[in-house]
Short mmCIF file of C-alpha atoms in Angstrom, two decimals:
data_model
loop_
_atom_site.label_atom_id
_atom_site.label_comp_id
_atom_site.label_asym_id
_atom_site.label_seq_id
_atom_site.Cartn_x
_atom_site.Cartn_y
_atom_site.Cartn_z
CA ASP A 282 -68.25 14.53 75.49
CA VAL A 283 -67.10 15.89 78.84
CA LYS A 284 -63.47 16.81 79.11
CA VAL A 285 -61.02 17.86 81.81
CA THR A 286 -57.46 18.39 80.65
CA GLN A 287 -54.26 18.93 82.60
CA SER A 288 -51.26 20.75 81.17
CA SER A 289 -48.70 18.01 81.79
CA ARG A 290 -48.85 14.26 82.35
CA TYR A 291 -45.35 14.12 83.84
CA LEU A 292 -43.31 16.86 85.45
CA VAL A 293 -39.89 16.84 87.12
CA LYS A 294 -38.88 19.85 89.20
CA ARG A 295 -36.16 20.75 91.65
CA THR A 296 -36.61 21.58 95.32
CA GLY A 297 -37.41 25.27 95.75
CA GLU A 298 -38.78 25.80 92.26
CA LYS A 299 -42.17 27.43 91.71
CA VAL A 300 -44.49 24.97 89.98
CA PHE A 301 -47.72 25.66 88.09
CA LEU A 302 -50.21 22.90 87.33
CA GLU A 303 -52.96 23.95 84.96
CA CYS A 304 -56.41 22.43 84.52
CA VAL A 305 -59.04 23.29 81.92
CA GLN A 306 -62.60 21.99 81.64
CA ASP A 307 -64.95 22.46 78.72
CA MET A 308 -68.24 21.65 80.47
CA ASP A 309 -69.03 25.11 81.88
CA HIS A 310 -68.84 23.63 85.39
CA GLU A 311 -68.97 25.98 88.35
CA ASN A 312 -66.93 23.82 90.71
CA MET A 313 -63.31 22.78 90.24
CA PHE A 314 -61.05 20.75 92.52
CA TRP A 315 -57.41 19.81 93.04
CA TYR A 316 -56.54 16.50 94.73
CA ARG A 317 -53.34 14.69 95.39
CA GLN A 318 -53.12 10.92 95.43
CA ASP A 319 -50.47 8.91 97.24
CA PRO A 320 -50.32 5.14 97.71
CA GLY A 321 -52.48 4.04 100.61
CA LEU A 322 -53.83 7.54 101.28
CA GLY A 323 -56.69 7.76 98.80
CA LEU A 324 -57.74 11.06 97.24
CA ARG A 325 -56.97 14.07 99.40
CA LEU A 326 -58.54 17.43 98.58
CA ILE A 327 -56.07 20.33 98.41
CA TYR A 328 -58.28 23.24 97.30
CA PHE A 329 -61.53 23.76 95.50
CA SER A 330 -63.31 26.64 93.81
CA TYR A 331 -67.05 27.10 93.39
CA ASP A 332 -66.88 30.19 91.23
CA VAL A 333 -64.46 32.46 89.43
CA LYS A 334 -62.04 34.10 91.87
CA MET A 335 -63.48 32.06 94.73
CA LYS A 336 -61.48 29.38 96.52
CA GLU A 337 -61.72 27.26 99.63
CA LYS A 338 -59.15 25.18 101.45
CA GLY A 339 -59.52 21.46 101.35
CA ASP A 340 -57.98 18.96 103.74
CA ILE A 341 -54.30 19.56 102.93
CA PRO A 342 -53.78 23.13 101.63
CA GLU A 343 -50.39 23.75 103.26
CA GLY A 344 -47.66 24.47 100.72
CA TYR A 345 -50.15 25.11 97.90
CA SER A 346 -52.14 28.00 96.48
CA VAL A 347 -54.67 28.22 93.66
CA SER A 348 -55.93 30.66 91.09
CA ARG A 349 -59.20 30.80 89.20
CA GLU A 350 -59.36 33.83 86.95
CA LYS A 351 -61.63 32.22 84.34
CA LYS A 352 -64.45 29.74 84.80
CA GLU A 353 -62.84 27.03 82.71
CA ARG A 354 -59.35 27.19 84.23
CA PHE A 355 -58.10 26.28 87.71
CA SER A 356 -54.40 26.47 88.52
CA LEU A 357 -52.52 24.84 91.37
CA ILE A 358 -49.32 26.57 92.47
CA LEU A 359 -46.50 25.16 94.53
CA GLU A 360 -44.66 28.30 95.67
CA SER A 361 -41.50 26.43 96.65
CA ALA A 362 -41.60 22.76 95.72
CA SER A 363 -40.41 20.24 98.26
CA THR A 364 -39.69 16.52 97.93
CA ASN A 365 -42.75 15.63 100.02
CA GLN A 366 -44.90 17.16 97.28
CA THR A 367 -43.90 14.39 94.89
CA SER A 368 -47.26 12.88 94.05
CA MET A 369 -50.01 12.34 91.50
CA TYR A 370 -52.14 15.48 91.15
CA LEU A 371 -55.69 15.18 89.91
CA CYS A 372 -57.96 18.00 88.78
CA ALA A 373 -61.74 17.58 88.67
CA SER A 374 -64.80 19.65 87.85
CA ARG A 375 -68.47 19.40 88.67
CA GLY A 376 -71.64 21.26 87.72
CA THR A 377 -74.48 22.29 89.98
CA GLY A 378 -77.27 20.46 88.16
CA LEU A 379 -78.36 16.84 88.54
CA SER A 380 -77.71 15.52 85.03
CA ILE A 381 -74.93 13.11 84.17
CA THR A 382 -72.91 15.93 82.60
CA ASP A 383 -72.95 17.79 85.94
CA THR A 384 -71.40 14.86 87.78
CA GLN A 385 -67.78 15.15 88.90
CA TYR A 386 -65.23 14.35 86.19
CA PHE A 387 -61.48 14.01 86.57
CA GLY A 388 -58.54 14.94 84.40
CA PRO A 389 -55.86 12.39 83.44
CA GLY A 390 -53.53 13.45 86.26
CA THR A 391 -50.06 14.98 86.50
CA ARG A 392 -47.29 12.87 87.99
CA LEU A 393 -44.99 15.39 89.70
CA THR A 394 -41.53 14.44 90.90
CA VAL A 395 -39.58 16.91 93.01
CA LEU A 396 -35.85 16.18 93.21
CA GLY B 861 -66.71 15.47 108.61
CA GLN B 862 -68.38 12.87 106.46
CA GLN B 863 -66.50 9.66 105.81
CA LEU B 864 -67.08 6.72 103.55
CA ASN B 865 -66.03 3.20 104.47
CA GLN B 866 -65.23 1.27 101.32
CA SER B 867 -64.61 -2.45 101.42
CA PRO B 868 -62.82 -4.59 100.70
CA GLN B 869 -59.55 -2.69 100.48
CA SER B 870 -58.23 -5.16 97.88
CA MET B 871 -59.38 -8.22 96.00
CA PHE B 872 -57.51 -10.95 94.14
CA ILE B 873 -59.79 -12.96 91.89
CA GLN B 874 -59.68 -15.39 89.01
CA GLU B 875 -60.80 -14.31 85.55
CA GLY B 876 -64.49 -15.10 85.09
CA GLU B 877 -65.42 -14.64 88.74
CA ASP B 878 -67.96 -12.10 89.94
CA VAL B 879 -66.89 -9.21 92.17
CA SER B 880 -68.75 -7.23 94.78
CA MET B 881 -67.65 -4.13 96.68
CA ASN B 882 -69.52 -1.63 98.80
CA CYS B 883 -69.46 1.71 100.53
CA THR B 884 -71.17 2.73 103.72
CA SER B 885 -71.56 6.07 105.41
CA SER B 886 -72.84 7.40 108.71
CA SER B 887 -74.48 10.26 106.79
CA ILE B 888 -76.97 10.25 103.95
CA PHE B 889 -76.13 11.22 100.39
CA ASN B 890 -78.45 12.08 97.54
CA THR B 891 -76.05 10.96 94.80
CA TRP B 892 -73.68 7.97 94.72
CA LEU B 893 -70.94 7.65 92.11
CA TRP B 894 -68.58 4.82 91.17
CA TYR B 895 -65.26 5.44 89.41
CA LYS B 896 -62.50 3.23 88.05
CA GLN B 897 -58.86 4.31 87.94
CA ASP B 898 -56.34 2.58 85.71
CA PRO B 899 -52.66 2.78 86.73
CA GLY B 900 -51.21 6.23 85.99
CA GLU B 901 -54.56 7.66 84.86
CA GLY B 902 -57.32 9.76 86.39
CA PRO B 903 -60.52 8.13 87.72
CA VAL B 904 -63.21 7.56 85.10
CA LEU B 905 -66.90 7.69 85.98
CA LEU B 906 -68.60 4.29 85.65
CA ILE B 907 -72.06 4.73 87.13
CA ALA B 908 -74.04 7.57 88.74
CA LEU B 909 -77.01 6.89 91.03
CA TYR B 910 -79.49 9.62 91.93
CA LYS B 911 -82.37 7.92 93.71
CA ALA B 912 -82.63 5.74 96.82
CA GLY B 913 -83.22 2.12 95.80
CA GLU B 914 -82.07 2.75 92.22
CA LEU B 915 -80.35 -0.15 90.48
CA THR B 916 -78.32 0.77 87.40
CA SER B 917 -76.29 -1.33 84.98
CA ASN B 918 -73.49 -0.44 82.61
CA GLY B 919 -72.46 -3.56 80.69
CA ARG B 920 -71.11 -6.08 83.20
CA LEU B 921 -71.33 -3.52 86.01
CA THR B 922 -74.33 -3.12 88.29
CA ALA B 923 -74.61 -0.59 91.10
CA GLN B 924 -77.31 0.13 93.63
CA PHE B 925 -78.14 3.18 95.73
CA GLY B 926 -79.09 1.85 99.18
CA ILE B 927 -82.61 2.48 100.41
CA THR B 928 -81.32 4.20 103.56
CA ARG B 929 -79.21 6.55 101.34
CA LYS B 930 -76.19 5.61 103.45
CA ASP B 931 -74.71 2.88 101.29
CA SER B 932 -74.08 1.67 97.77
CA PHE B 933 -72.61 -1.42 96.16
CA LEU B 934 -70.95 -2.22 92.86
CA ASN B 935 -70.96 -5.66 91.26
CA ILE B 936 -68.83 -6.75 88.33
CA SER B 937 -69.89 -9.95 86.61
CA ALA B 938 -67.60 -12.35 84.74
CA SER B 939 -64.42 -10.38 85.41
CA ILE B 940 -61.77 -9.99 82.71
CA PRO B 941 -58.11 -8.89 82.97
CA SER B 942 -58.88 -5.29 81.91
CA ASP B 943 -61.08 -4.89 85.00
CA VAL B 944 -57.85 -4.50 86.97
CA GLY B 945 -57.60 -1.12 88.69
CA ILE B 946 -58.78 0.88 91.69
CA TYR B 947 -62.51 1.39 92.14
CA PHE B 948 -63.70 4.42 94.11
CA CYS B 949 -67.11 5.24 95.48
CA ALA B 950 -68.16 8.83 96.09
CA GLY B 951 -71.13 10.42 97.78
CA GLN B 952 -72.58 13.84 97.14
CA LEU B 953 -74.97 15.47 99.57
CA THR B 954 -75.95 18.56 97.64
CA ASN B 955 -75.83 19.48 93.99
CA ALA B 956 -72.81 21.67 94.53
CA GLY B 957 -69.60 21.54 96.53
CA LYS B 958 -67.30 18.77 97.60
CA SER B 959 -67.79 15.07 97.09
CA THR B 960 -66.76 12.53 99.73
CA PHE B 961 -64.63 9.64 98.44
CA GLY B 962 -63.95 6.16 99.73
CA ASP B 963 -60.35 4.99 99.94
CA GLY B 964 -60.74 2.65 96.98
CA THR B 965 -60.83 -1.08 96.28
CA THR B 966 -57.83 -2.41 94.37
CA LEU B 967 -58.86 -5.23 92.06
CA THR B 968 -56.43 -7.78 90.66
CA VAL B 969 -57.67 -10.32 88.12
CA LYS B 970 -55.59 -13.41 87.46
CA PRO B 971 -55.92 -14.86 83.95
#
């Protein structure tokens, strides 16, 4: 059974704090992704990684960084949280094959509130 | 870049009715995916389509990969209240890298 887990379901932080969102997948997928989701704006890609230590900017990377030291783990970092980063954050992973287990799967999401 | 047009944006239907939604693209894809997202949760994969013209069912759900490879539709038959949520389509062009997502169809089912 494929599984993507995120470290927190709900998180409340203060403006200026450094925030770490962790994501782990157990499917040996090469690709991992971080999205944010806001009402009316769909899924917006922040960063993705196609291999360990590799990363590429998505559509809205400003204010975020990422880290992928191990294949199964992809971290999203907010260096100095701001109120406009209050959002739902979704992690996903995807393999490079064409079987159903290589399809893109999402984690349960982290609802981040920045006060 | 690639964009997907998903329609309708929202639907309000009566329990028991059938539902149809679709996605179109100006570019071809070689995989189409359909997800459902419940409130406060991450999207869950419903159906994956890998071949142009393919028609696949999953219970009351049926999805098709358009013959031109530029569109896909999802049908839900005999809707029930737990069908409520946001449905996303996604296209993948290669077997690695980013997927392209539609903006979602929000489904409301009235008992």
